[in-house]
Structure formats: C-alpha cells, structure tokens
PDB file of C-alpha atoms in Angstrom:
ATOM      1  CA  MET G   1     206.924 300.225  14.804  1.00 66.00           C
ATOM      2  CA  ALA G   2     204.547 297.980  16.673  1.00 77.00           C
ATOM      3  CA  LYS G   3     200.840 298.086  15.828  1.00 81.00           C
ATOM      4  CA  GLU G   4     197.824 296.800  17.676  1.00 87.00           C
ATOM      5  CA  VAL G   5     196.268 293.974  15.712  1.00 85.00           C
ATOM      6  CA  GLU G   6     193.198 292.097  16.959  1.00 85.00           C
ATOM      7  CA  GLY G   7     194.116 292.893  20.545  1.00 87.00           C
ATOM      8  CA  PHE G   8     197.785 291.969  20.138  1.00 88.00           C
ATOM      9  CA  LYS G   9     200.987 293.966  19.771  1.00 87.00           C
ATOM     10  CA  PHE G  10     202.412 293.113  16.342  1.00 89.00           C
ATOM     11  CA  GLU G  11     205.771 293.936  14.715  1.00 90.00           C
ATOM     12  CA  GLN G  12     207.016 292.668  11.375  1.00 89.00           C
ATOM     13  CA  ARG G  13     209.709 293.071   8.760  1.00 93.00           C
ATOM     14  CA  HIS G  14     210.885 291.039   5.817  1.00 96.00           C
ATOM     15  CA  GLY G  15     213.936 290.967   3.596  1.00 97.00           C
ATOM     16  CA  LYS G  16     216.641 289.025   1.785  1.00 98.00           C
ATOM     17  CA  GLU G  17     219.785 287.609   3.367  1.00 98.00           C
ATOM     18  CA  ARG G  18     223.244 286.822   2.003  1.00 97.00           C
ATOM     19  CA  VAL G  19     222.908 288.213  -1.514  1.00 98.00           C
ATOM     20  CA  ARG G  20     226.393 287.835  -2.971  1.00 98.00           C
ATOM     21  CA  VAL G  21     227.536 290.267  -5.626  1.00 98.00           C
ATOM     22  CA  ALA G  22     230.918 291.133  -7.146  1.00 98.00           C
ATOM     23  CA  ARG G  23     231.528 294.310  -9.140  1.00 98.00           C
ATOM     24  CA  VAL G  24     234.518 294.955 -11.420  1.00 98.00           C
ATOM     25  CA  TRP G  25     235.464 298.404 -12.682  1.00 97.00           C
ATOM     26  CA  LYS G  26     237.955 298.837 -15.542  1.00 96.00           C
ATOM     27  CA  ASN G  27     239.591 302.120 -16.501  1.00 93.00           C
ATOM     28  CA  ASN G  28     240.937 303.123 -19.905  1.00 90.00           C
ATOM     29  CA  GLN G  29     244.464 302.118 -18.915  1.00 91.00           C
ATOM     30  CA  GLY G  30     243.448 298.490 -18.311  1.00 90.00           C
ATOM     31  CA  HIS G  31     243.554 298.858 -14.512  1.00 94.00           C
ATOM     32  CA  HIS G  32     240.861 296.730 -12.824  1.00 98.00           C
ATOM     33  CA  PHE G  33     239.201 297.221  -9.432  1.00 97.00           C
ATOM     34  CA  VAL G  34     237.031 294.614  -7.729  1.00 98.00           C
ATOM     35  CA  VAL G  35     234.755 294.340  -4.695  1.00 98.00           C
ATOM     36  CA  GLU G  36     232.774 291.396  -3.389  1.00 98.00           C
ATOM     37  CA  TRP G  37     229.834 292.124  -1.125  1.00 98.00           C
ATOM     38  CA  ARG G  38     227.412 289.985   0.912  1.00 98.00           C
ATOM     39  CA  VAL G  39     224.228 292.016   1.199  1.00 98.00           C
ATOM     40  CA  SER G  40     221.373 291.647   3.683  1.00 98.00           C
ATOM     41  CA  ILE G  41     218.195 293.705   3.312  1.00 98.00           C
ATOM     42  CA  SER G  42     215.376 294.184   5.799  1.00 98.00           C
ATOM     43  CA  LEU G  43     212.317 296.309   5.040  1.00 98.00           C
ATOM     44  CA  LEU G  44     209.819 297.784   7.482  1.00 96.00           C
ATOM     45  CA  SER G  45     206.699 298.291   5.436  1.00 94.00           C
ATOM     46  CA  ASP G  46     202.945 298.605   5.518  1.00 91.00           C
ATOM     47  CA  CYS G  47     201.965 295.105   4.441  1.00 91.00           C
ATOM     48  CA  LEU G  48     199.689 293.962   7.261  1.00 89.00           C
ATOM     49  CA  ASN G  49     197.167 292.599   4.788  1.00 91.00           C
ATOM     50  CA  SER G  50     199.599 289.840   3.820  1.00 92.00           C
ATOM     51  CA  TYR G  51     199.534 288.602   7.425  1.00 92.00           C
ATOM     52  CA  LEU G  52     195.860 289.163   8.165  1.00 90.00           C
ATOM     53  CA  ARG G  53     193.921 288.845   4.912  1.00 92.00           C
ATOM     54  CA  ASP G  54     196.021 286.701   2.558  1.00 91.00           C
ATOM     55  CA  ASP G  55     196.597 289.803   0.407  1.00 94.00           C
ATOM     56  CA  ASN G  56     200.180 290.154  -0.900  1.00 95.00           C
ATOM     57  CA  SER G  57     199.590 293.309  -2.953  1.00 94.00           C
ATOM     58  CA  ASP G  58     201.739 295.458  -0.613  1.00 93.00           C
ATOM     59  CA  ILE G  59     204.731 293.103  -0.391  1.00 96.00           C
ATOM     60  CA  VAL G  60     208.064 293.791  -2.077  1.00 97.00           C
ATOM     61  CA  ALA G  61     209.132 290.276  -3.060  1.00 97.00           C
ATOM     62  CA  THR G  62     212.469 289.192  -1.635  1.00 98.00           C
ATOM     63  CA  ASP G  63     213.481 288.000  -5.096  1.00 98.00           C
ATOM     64  CA  THR G  64     212.929 291.580  -6.271  1.00 98.00           C
ATOM     65  CA  MET G  65     215.279 292.759  -3.523  1.00 98.00           C
ATOM     66  CA  LYS G  66     217.940 290.341  -4.740  1.00 98.00           C
ATOM     67  CA  ASN G  67     217.571 291.507  -8.341  1.00 98.00           C
ATOM     68  CA  THR G  68     217.749 295.132  -7.213  1.00 98.00           C
ATOM     69  CA  VAL G  69     221.180 294.514  -5.684  1.00 98.00           C
ATOM     70  CA  TYR G  70     222.565 293.362  -9.035  1.00 98.00           C
ATOM     71  CA  ALA G  71     220.829 296.124 -10.987  1.00 98.00           C
ATOM     72  CA  LYS G  72     222.086 298.874  -8.693  1.00 98.00           C
ATOM     73  CA  ALA G  73     225.614 297.424  -8.713  1.00 98.00           C
ATOM     74  CA  LYS G  74     225.560 297.630 -12.510  1.00 98.00           C
ATOM     75  CA  GLU G  75     224.356 301.244 -12.384  1.00 98.00           C
ATOM     76  CA  CYS G  76     227.364 302.253 -10.278  1.00 97.00           C
ATOM     77  CA  SER G  77     229.686 303.403 -13.050  1.00 96.00           C
ATOM     78  CA  GLU G  78     232.257 304.739 -10.563  1.00 95.00           C
ATOM     79  CA  ILE G  79     234.000 302.932  -7.719  1.00 96.00           C
ATOM     80  CA  LEU G  80     232.175 303.511  -4.438  1.00 97.00           C
ATOM     81  CA  SER G  81     232.521 302.516  -0.813  1.00 98.00           C
ATOM     82  CA  VAL G  82     230.518 299.729   0.780  1.00 98.00           C
ATOM     83  CA  GLU G  83     228.856 302.381   2.972  1.00 98.00           C
ATOM     84  CA  ASP G  84     227.745 304.386  -0.058  1.00 98.00           C
ATOM     85  CA  PHE G  85     226.313 301.270  -1.718  1.00 98.00           C
ATOM     86  CA  ALA G  86     224.374 300.410   1.450  1.00 98.00           C
ATOM     87  CA  ILE G  87     222.965 303.956   1.539  1.00 98.00           C
ATOM     88  CA  LEU G  88     222.124 303.808  -2.167  1.00 98.00           C
ATOM     89  CA  LEU G  89     220.150 300.578  -1.745  1.00 98.00           C
ATOM     90  CA  ALA G  90     218.334 301.716   1.378  1.00 98.00           C
ATOM     91  CA  LYS G  91     217.436 305.045  -0.223  1.00 98.00           C
ATOM     92  CA  HIS G  92     216.075 303.213  -3.265  1.00 98.00           C
ATOM     93  CA  PHE G  93     213.747 300.973  -1.248  1.00 98.00           C
ATOM     94  CA  THR G  94     212.332 303.829   0.840  1.00 98.00           C
ATOM     95  CA  SER G  95     211.808 306.155  -2.136  1.00 98.00           C
ATOM     96  CA  PHE G  96     210.704 303.666  -4.818  1.00 98.00           C
ATOM     97  CA  TYR G  97     208.065 301.824  -2.762  1.00 97.00           C
ATOM     98  CA  LYS G  98     205.359 303.819  -1.004  1.00 96.00           C
ATOM     99  CA  GLN G  99     204.738 300.937   1.406  1.00 96.00           C
ATOM    100  CA  VAL G 100     208.333 300.905   2.744  1.00 97.00           C
ATOM    101  CA  THR G 101     208.911 303.212   5.721  1.00 96.00           C
ATOM    102  CA  THR G 102     212.430 302.088   6.698  1.00 97.00           C
ATOM    103  CA  ALA G 103     215.140 300.069   4.961  1.00 98.00           C
ATOM    104  CA  ILE G 104     218.016 298.385   6.780  1.00 98.00           C
ATOM    105  CA  VAL G 105     220.889 297.309   4.563  1.00 98.00           C
ATOM    106  CA  LYS G 106     223.905 295.506   5.996  1.00 98.00           C
ATOM    107  CA  ILE G 107     226.870 294.587   3.809  1.00 98.00           C
ATOM    108  CA  VAL G 108     230.025 292.588   4.486  1.00 98.00           C
ATOM    109  CA  GLU G 109     232.907 293.251   2.095  1.00 98.00           C
ATOM    110  CA  LYS G 110     235.252 290.395   1.343  1.00 97.00           C
ATOM    111  CA  PRO G 111     238.888 291.547   1.653  1.00 97.00           C
ATOM    112  CA  TRP G 112     240.265 291.157  -1.865  1.00 98.00           C
ATOM    113  CA  GLU G 113     243.664 292.883  -2.071  1.00 97.00           C
ATOM    114  CA  ARG G 114     245.722 293.719  -5.141  1.00 97.00           C
ATOM    115  CA  VAL G 115     248.811 291.533  -5.523  1.00 97.00           C
ATOM    116  CA  ASN G 116     252.330 292.662  -6.356  1.00 97.00           C
ATOM    117  CA  VAL G 117     254.404 290.776  -8.903  1.00 97.00           C
ATOM    118  CA  ASP G 118     258.112 291.616  -9.261  1.00 97.00           C
ATOM    119  CA  GLY G 119     257.532 294.618  -7.039  1.00 95.00           C
ATOM    120  CA  GLN G 120     254.743 296.023  -9.219  1.00 96.00           C
ATOM    121  CA  PRO G 121     251.007 296.153  -8.464  1.00 95.00           C
ATOM    122  CA  HIS G 122     249.205 293.766 -10.779  1.00 97.00           C
ATOM    123  CA  GLU G 123     246.637 295.280 -13.138  1.00 97.00           C
ATOM    124  CA  HIS G 124     243.987 292.610 -12.546  1.00 97.00           C
ATOM    125  CA  GLY G 125     245.369 290.211  -9.906  1.00 98.00           C
ATOM    126  CA  PHE G 126     243.991 289.986  -6.347  1.00 98.00           C
ATOM    127  CA  LYS G 127     244.452 287.799  -3.262  1.00 98.00           C
ATOM    128  CA  LEU G 128     242.140 287.281  -0.311  1.00 97.00           C
ATOM    129  CA  GLY G 129     243.074 289.144   2.873  1.00 96.00           C
ATOM    130  CA  SER G 130     241.870 288.572   6.422  1.00 94.00           C
ATOM    131  CA  GLU G 131     239.603 291.049   8.241  1.00 97.00           C
ATOM    132  CA  GLU G 132     236.290 292.093   6.700  1.00 98.00           C
ATOM    133  CA  HIS G 133     234.837 295.576   6.288  1.00 98.00           C
ATOM    134  CA  THR G 134     231.176 295.889   7.313  1.00 98.00           C
ATOM    135  CA  ALA G 135     228.586 298.619   6.863  1.00 98.00           C
ATOM    136  CA  GLU G 136     224.972 299.103   7.892  1.00 98.00           C
ATOM    137  CA  ALA G 137     222.691 301.878   6.679  1.00 98.00           C
ATOM    138  CA  ILE G 138     219.259 302.454   8.206  1.00 98.00           C
ATOM    139  CA  VAL G 139     217.280 304.899   6.092  1.00 98.00           C
ATOM    140  CA  GLN G 140     213.769 306.177   6.778  1.00 98.00           C
ATOM    141  CA  LYS G 141     211.386 307.589   4.195  1.00 97.00           C
ATOM    142  CA  SER G 142     211.968 311.058   5.684  1.00 97.00           C
ATOM    143  CA  GLY G 143     215.671 310.812   4.812  1.00 97.00           C
ATOM    144  CA  ALA G 144     216.778 310.169   8.392  1.00 98.00           C
ATOM    145  CA  LEU G 145     219.938 308.064   8.474  1.00 98.00           C
ATOM    146  CA  GLN G 146     221.881 305.865  10.878  1.00 98.00           C
ATOM    147  CA  LEU G 147     225.225 304.755   9.434  1.00 98.00           C
ATOM    148  CA  THR G 148     227.567 302.245  11.040  1.00 98.00           C
ATOM    149  CA  SER G 149     230.875 300.860   9.798  1.00 98.00           C
ATOM    150  CA  GLY G 150     232.888 298.026  11.233  1.00 98.00           C
ATOM    151  CA  ILE G 151     235.654 295.457  11.190  1.00 98.00           C
ATOM    152  CA  GLU G 152     235.268 291.730  11.701  1.00 98.00           C
ATOM    153  CA  GLY G 153     238.080 289.235  12.214  1.00 97.00           C
ATOM    154  CA  LEU G 154     240.990 291.616  12.892  1.00 98.00           C
ATOM    155  CA  SER G 155     243.523 289.234  14.464  1.00 98.00           C
ATOM    156  CA  LEU G 156     246.191 290.913  16.611  1.00 98.00           C
ATOM    157  CA  LEU G 157     248.982 289.447  18.736  1.00 98.00           C
ATOM    158  CA  LYS G 158     251.926 290.745  20.709  1.00 98.00           C
ATOM    159  CA  THR G 159     254.443 288.480  22.419  1.00 97.00           C
ATOM    160  CA  THR G 160     255.195 290.679  25.448  1.00 96.00           C
ATOM    161  CA  LYS G 161     254.172 293.896  27.212  1.00 97.00           C
ATOM    162  CA  SER G 162     251.033 292.327  28.689  1.00 97.00           C
ATOM    163  CA  GLY G 163     250.033 291.218  32.160  1.00 97.00           C
ATOM    164  CA  PHE G 164     247.119 290.550  34.472  1.00 97.00           C
ATOM    165  CA  GLU G 165     247.310 291.193  38.226  1.00 97.00           C
ATOM    166  CA  GLY G 166     245.194 292.137  41.212  1.00 97.00           C
ATOM    167  CA  PHE G 167     242.003 290.330  40.184  1.00 98.00           C
ATOM    168  CA  ILE G 168     239.574 288.706  42.623  1.00 97.00           C
ATOM    169  CA  ARG G 169     240.921 285.509  44.133  1.00 97.00           C
ATOM    170  CA  ASP G 170     238.800 282.853  45.811  1.00 97.00           C
ATOM    171  CA  LYS G 171     238.752 279.085  46.263  1.00 97.00           C
ATOM    172  CA  TYR G 172     238.043 278.582  42.536  1.00 97.00           C
ATOM    173  CA  THR G 173     240.954 280.716  41.334  1.00 97.00           C
ATOM    174  CA  VAL G 174     244.075 278.952  40.070  1.00 95.00           C
ATOM    175  CA  LEU G 175     245.255 281.547  37.525  1.00 94.00           C
ATOM    176  CA  PRO G 176     248.599 283.012  38.609  1.00 94.00           C
ATOM    177  CA  GLU G 177     249.215 286.739  38.423  1.00 96.00           C
ATOM    178  CA  THR G 178     251.734 287.863  35.827  1.00 94.00           C
ATOM    179  CA  ARG G 179     253.337 290.926  34.284  1.00 95.00           C
ATOM    180  CA  GLU G 180     254.663 288.965  31.326  1.00 94.00           C
ATOM    181  CA  ARG G 181     252.403 287.129  28.902  1.00 94.00           C
ATOM    182  CA  MET G 182     251.353 287.028  25.276  1.00 95.00           C
ATOM    183  CA  LEU G 183     248.256 288.984  24.280  1.00 97.00           C
ATOM    184  CA  ALA G 184     246.171 287.802  21.325  1.00 98.00           C
ATOM    185  CA  THR G 185     242.688 288.764  20.226  1.00 98.00           C
ATOM    186  CA  GLU G 186     240.353 288.949  17.250  1.00 98.00           C
ATOM    187  CA  VAL G 187     238.818 292.407  17.186  1.00 98.00           C
ATOM    188  CA  THR G 188     235.254 293.091  16.145  1.00 98.00           C
ATOM    189  CA  ALA G 189     234.600 296.823  15.949  1.00 98.00           C
ATOM    190  CA  LEU G 190     231.480 298.830  15.121  1.00 98.00           C
ATOM    191  CA  TRP G 191     231.459 302.609  14.959  1.00 98.00           C
ATOM    192  CA  ARG G 192     228.459 304.825  14.308  1.00 98.00           C
ATOM    193  CA  TYR G 193     228.828 308.070  12.415  1.00 98.00           C
ATOM    194  CA  SER G 194     227.225 311.303  13.569  1.00 97.00           C
ATOM    195  CA  TYR G 195     225.469 311.965  10.236  1.00 98.00           C
ATOM    196  CA  GLU G 196     221.711 311.942  10.816  1.00 97.00           C
ATOM    197  CA  SER G 197     220.321 312.439   7.322  1.00 97.00           C
ATOM    198  CA  LEU G 198     221.026 311.506   3.720  1.00 97.00           C
ATOM    199  CA  TYR G 199     221.730 315.169   3.022  1.00 95.00           C
ATOM    200  CA  SER G 200     224.551 315.540   5.567  1.00 97.00           C
ATOM    201  CA  ILE G 201     226.906 312.757   4.488  1.00 97.00           C
ATOM    202  CA  PRO G 202     230.220 313.738   2.831  1.00 96.00           C
ATOM    203  CA  GLN G 203     230.155 313.778  -0.971  1.00 93.00           C
ATOM    204  CA  LYS G 204     233.867 313.067  -1.363  1.00 94.00           C
ATOM    205  CA  PRO G 205     234.347 309.844  -3.393  1.00 92.00           C
ATOM    206  CA  LEU G 206     235.457 306.885  -1.259  1.00 97.00           C
ATOM    207  CA  TYR G 207     235.330 309.016   1.894  1.00 98.00           C
ATOM    208  CA  PHE G 208     234.120 306.094   4.009  1.00 98.00           C
ATOM    209  CA  THR G 209     236.682 303.678   2.558  1.00 98.00           C
ATOM    210  CA  GLU G 210     239.445 306.052   3.619  1.00 98.00           C
ATOM    211  CA  LYS G 211     237.845 306.527   7.036  1.00 98.00           C
ATOM    212  CA  TYR G 212     237.629 302.741   7.503  1.00 98.00           C
ATOM    213  CA  LEU G 213     241.357 302.407   6.832  1.00 98.00           C
ATOM    214  CA  ASP G 214     242.125 305.321   9.162  1.00 98.00           C
ATOM    215  CA  VAL G 215     240.025 303.908  12.014  1.00 98.00           C
ATOM    216  CA  LYS G 216     241.608 300.484  11.583  1.00 98.00           C
ATOM    217  CA  LYS G 217     245.075 302.060  11.765  1.00 98.00           C
ATOM    218  CA  VAL G 218     244.238 303.873  15.007  1.00 98.00           C
ATOM    219  CA  ILE G 219     242.887 300.652  16.540  1.00 98.00           C
ATOM    220  CA  VAL G 220     245.972 298.659  15.521  1.00 98.00           C
ATOM    221  CA  ASP G 221     248.497 301.337  16.473  1.00 98.00           C
ATOM    222  CA  THR G 222     246.920 301.788  19.900  1.00 98.00           C
ATOM    223  CA  PHE G 223     246.998 298.037  20.542  1.00 98.00           C
ATOM    224  CA  PHE G 224     250.714 297.723  19.747  1.00 98.00           C
ATOM    225  CA  GLY G 225     252.147 301.087  20.778  1.00 98.00           C
ATOM    226  CA  HIS G 226     255.512 302.454  19.654  1.00 97.00           C
ATOM    227  CA  PRO G 227     257.311 300.098  17.203  1.00 96.00           C
ATOM    228  CA  LYS G 228     260.374 299.879  19.494  1.00 96.00           C
ATOM    229  CA  GLU G 229     259.063 300.242  23.048  1.00 96.00           C
ATOM    230  CA  GLY G 230     255.494 299.040  22.543  1.00 98.00           C
ATOM    231  CA  VAL G 231     252.900 299.790  25.232  1.00 98.00           C
ATOM    232  CA  TYR G 232     252.119 297.784  28.359  1.00 98.00           C
ATOM    233  CA  SER G 233     248.646 296.260  28.664  1.00 98.00           C
ATOM    234  CA  PRO G 234     247.529 295.594  32.259  1.00 98.00           C
ATOM    235  CA  SER G 235     244.359 293.903  30.946  1.00 98.00           C
ATOM    236  CA  VAL G 236     242.364 293.413  27.782  1.00 98.00           C
ATOM    237  CA  GLN G 237     239.813 295.796  29.303  1.00 98.00           C
ATOM    238  CA  SER G 238     242.363 298.576  29.596  1.00 98.00           C
ATOM    239  CA  THR G 239     243.645 298.113  26.057  1.00 98.00           C
ATOM    240  CA  LEU G 240     240.088 298.020  24.675  1.00 98.00           C
ATOM    241  CA  TYR G 241     239.263 301.318  26.385  1.00 98.00           C
ATOM    242  CA  GLN G 242     242.408 303.005  25.069  1.00 98.00           C
ATOM    243  CA  MET G 243     241.569 301.839  21.529  1.00 98.00           C
ATOM    244  CA  ALA G 244     238.009 303.157  21.782  1.00 98.00           C
ATOM    245  CA  LYS G 245     239.091 306.478  23.288  1.00 98.00           C
ATOM    246  CA  ALA G 246     241.777 306.996  20.646  1.00 98.00           C
ATOM    247  CA  THR G 247     239.190 306.463  17.912  1.00 98.00           C
ATOM    248  CA  LEU G 248     236.740 309.031  19.279  1.00 98.00           C
ATOM    249  CA  ASN G 249     239.530 311.528  19.937  1.00 98.00           C
ATOM    250  CA  ARG G 250     240.870 311.178  16.411  1.00 98.00           C
ATOM    251  CA  PHE G 251     237.619 311.272  14.406  1.00 98.00           C
ATOM    252  CA  PRO G 252     235.046 313.991  15.219  1.00 97.00           C
ATOM    253  CA  ASP G 253     232.384 312.450  12.960  1.00 97.00           C
ATOM    254  CA  VAL G 254     232.427 309.128  14.855  1.00 98.00           C
ATOM    255  CA  ALA G 255     229.735 309.342  17.534  1.00 98.00           C
ATOM    256  CA  SER G 256     230.301 305.998  19.237  1.00 98.00           C
ATOM    257  CA  ILE G 257     232.318 302.802  18.982  1.00 98.00           C
ATOM    258  CA  GLN G 258     231.764 299.264  20.217  1.00 98.00           C
ATOM    259  CA  LEU G 259     234.640 296.815  20.552  1.00 98.00           C
ATOM    260  CA  LYS G 260     234.583 293.084  21.199  1.00 98.00           C
ATOM    261  CA  MET G 261     237.956 291.510  22.021  1.00 98.00           C
ATOM    262  CA  PRO G 262     238.178 287.856  23.073  1.00 97.00           C
ATOM    263  CA  ASN G 263     241.273 287.022  25.100  1.00 97.00           C
ATOM    264  CA  ILE G 264     242.752 284.187  23.021  1.00 97.00           C
ATOM    265  CA  HIS G 265     245.122 282.240  25.230  1.00 95.00           C
ATOM    266  CA  PHE G 266     248.646 281.093  24.438  1.00 94.00           C
ATOM    267  CA  ILE G 267     249.560 278.697  27.240  1.00 91.00           C
ATOM    268  CA  PRO G 268     253.277 278.206  28.087  1.00 88.00           C
ATOM    269  CA  VAL G 269     254.335 274.611  27.516  1.00 89.00           C
ATOM    270  CA  ASN G 270     255.720 272.779  30.544  1.00 86.00           C
ATOM    271  CA  LEU G 271     256.835 269.168  29.962  1.00 88.00           C
ATOM    272  CA  SER G 272     257.685 267.322  33.143  1.00 85.00           C
ATOM    273  CA  ASN G 273     257.433 263.930  34.833  1.00 86.00           C
ATOM    274  CA  LYS G 274     257.875 262.674  38.388  1.00 86.00           C
ATOM    275  CA  ASP G 275     261.581 263.413  38.164  1.00 85.00           C
ATOM    276  CA  GLY G 276     261.081 267.026  37.144  1.00 85.00           C
ATOM    277  CA  PRO G 277     261.153 268.981  33.884  1.00 83.00           C
ATOM    278  CA  ILE G 278     261.879 266.968  30.745  1.00 85.00           C
ATOM    279  CA  VAL G 279     262.842 270.061  28.811  1.00 83.00           C
ATOM    280  CA  LYS G 280     263.589 273.486  30.247  1.00 79.00           C
ATOM    281  CA  PHE G 281     261.390 276.101  28.582  1.00 78.00           C
ATOM    282  CA  ASP G 282     261.967 279.827  28.977  1.00 79.00           C
ATOM    283  CA  ASP G 283     258.584 281.208  27.932  1.00 78.00           C
ATOM    284  CA  ASP G 284     259.395 280.552  24.291  1.00 89.00           C
ATOM    285  CA  VAL G 285     257.118 277.597  23.431  1.00 91.00           C
ATOM    286  CA  TYR G 286     253.336 277.917  23.738  1.00 93.00           C
ATOM    287  CA  LEU G 287     250.169 275.972  23.094  1.00 93.00           C
ATOM    288  CA  PRO G 288     247.859 278.207  21.009  1.00 95.00           C
ATOM    289  CA  THR G 289     244.179 277.785  21.898  1.00 94.00           C
ATOM    290  CA  ASP G 290     240.956 279.259  20.578  1.00 90.00           C
ATOM    291  CA  GLU G 291     238.510 277.963  23.187  1.00 93.00           C
ATOM    292  CA  PRO G 292     237.569 278.526  25.830  1.00 94.00           C
ATOM    293  CA  HIS G 293     238.572 282.162  25.737  1.00 95.00           C
ATOM    294  CA  GLY G 294     237.846 285.288  27.699  1.00 95.00           C
ATOM    295  CA  SER G 295     235.147 287.571  26.270  1.00 96.00           C
ATOM    296  CA  ILE G 296     235.490 291.332  26.706  1.00 98.00           C
ATOM    297  CA  GLU G 297     233.084 293.806  25.115  1.00 98.00           C
ATOM    298  CA  ALA G 298     232.404 297.498  25.711  1.00 98.00           C
ATOM    299  CA  SER G 299     231.163 300.615  23.958  1.00 98.00           C
ATOM    300  CA  LEU G 300     232.152 304.272  24.224  1.00 98.00           C
ATOM    301  CA  SER G 301     230.128 307.227  22.988  1.00 98.00           C
ATOM    302  CA  ARG G 302     230.235 310.984  23.141  1.00 95.00           C
ATOM    303  CA  ILE G 303     228.182 312.784  25.782  1.00 92.00           C
ATOM    304  CA  LEU G 304     226.056 315.375  24.036  1.00 78.00           C
ATOM    305  CA  SER G 305     226.098 318.737  25.765  1.00 67.00           C
ATOM    306  CA  LYS G 306     222.738 319.892  27.145  1.00 59.00           C
ATOM    307  CA  MET G 307     221.246 323.011  25.616  1.00 53.00           C
TER     308      MET G 307
END
C-alpha cells in the first residue's frame, strides 16, 4: 500500500529471488520422492525507516529469507504440493514478523519424473521432463489468501485439423487462407483458485498436485480432441477459448484462468527454380520456426452473481 512520504507517494517491497532448493523424502520401503523448487519471496512490510532514516531495525534480511526456505523444507516431514509449500512460507513470514503485512511467494517446480527400468518404476531414479508447474501464494497478516497455479512450457502440436480463414485483408496481407495446416504452440496457463483465506483451503494431502494434473489434462484433451477424429481449430483464439471454458466448467474451485498461446509456425517447404518445382511436396515437409510467431493471450473468469 502506498504511503505519503515527504510530499511523495511511496511504495516499497523487498525479497529474495531464485532460491533453489531440492527436497528428498524416503519411506521405510526404500522408495524415494524428490522435488526441486525455485523460490521467489517478496515482502510488504513496515520498514520505512530503512529508506528515510538509515535505520534497518525493521528489515527482514533477504539472506534470512533464503535460509528460511531451507529450514522450512527440512521441517516438511511429509510430501507436499508446491502450492502448500508456497502457502506455508507466506504464512510464516506474515505471522513470525510483526513488520510484515503481506508475503508473496512464487515457486517454479522443475519437472523431475520417475523413470521406468525393465517396465518397473525405479525406486530412486528420475529424469527431467518438459513443462513446469508454478504456484503463487499471496498471504496477508489477516489470513486473506490469493492462490494461483500454473503451467509453463507446455508444448503442443497437431499436424492437421487446423485452419485460418476470413481475416482482414489489405495491401500488406500476403498470408493465404487455409483449412489445412499444422498447429503448434507452447502454452502458459495461470489459474486462480476461489479460496480466499488460509482457513478455507482443502486439507487433503497433495490436493493441489492432483488438481494441477487434472487441469493440465483438460487443457491438453481440449486442444487435441477425440483420439481418432480430433477437433477442428478455426484459429488459435477459438482453441484457447475452448480450453479456458472447459477448465472453468470442469473445476468449480477455479475462479479464473489466463492462457498465453504463441502460434509457432511450421512453413511448408517449396523448392523450385525458374523451370518449376525441383521436388514435388505434398504438405509433408516443413520448416519449423520459433520466431517471429503469433502471440495470443486471453483470460476467462466467472461472473459473480449480484446479491
């Protein structure tokens, strides 16, 4: 919250970025579980004296924040979701320090996945996957909560059932209309839960990990459609909206979702010279590109009924 300081409007926060921590849990049967998190912490606190009077007595040192991440990870004797760890940290900072009014904790989980050897899941072997699971918890001293989960780097591609027609044409337009093209994107998704306080969140272990996997499945399934027939995409915009709508329809505790889907182009190869085509291609050889690319982003949220 902004304050008036010496005739100016002043806002401040401080924190620690990119704290990397890995936590391993081992059960009595020798089965290991591992997570790797990149933690960012931002504190809104009453420490104006450090800015105005060279008095640091109200500052939580950022090195202390880093150490707290490792200490709290150690204290977690049971496996927990990245969302629950973000809430745990944010709750600690707002309850342990009287100066801190709000804590914002964002975590990115690295996608370590258990490997299979000879058809069996390995007890302690993992490989790195692709998309990353994100979480952000904003906790106020009153216990008010804003919780957001997300996906970064979810790469999706289908080789047909996509087109783009009827768009504005002018003297700068050279793109041909088509009902047959490849569609590739790298989805970034953020969804905010409807829970508004620390006391309303589900207590079921790994609830948010399961919900993350369920939301990801809905997003992916909506993009591709039926495994045999698929689903036609008239534009990235249309597909994005269907993915967002399916998520809100499926999960009552998701209040809103934001999707960012770049249109990553696969350009059909056409080799020709003055005498005509060198090789005849039938839409089966493409040049993959990553830039420039189209950028499509939208959000969808529930409309709260008026009392």
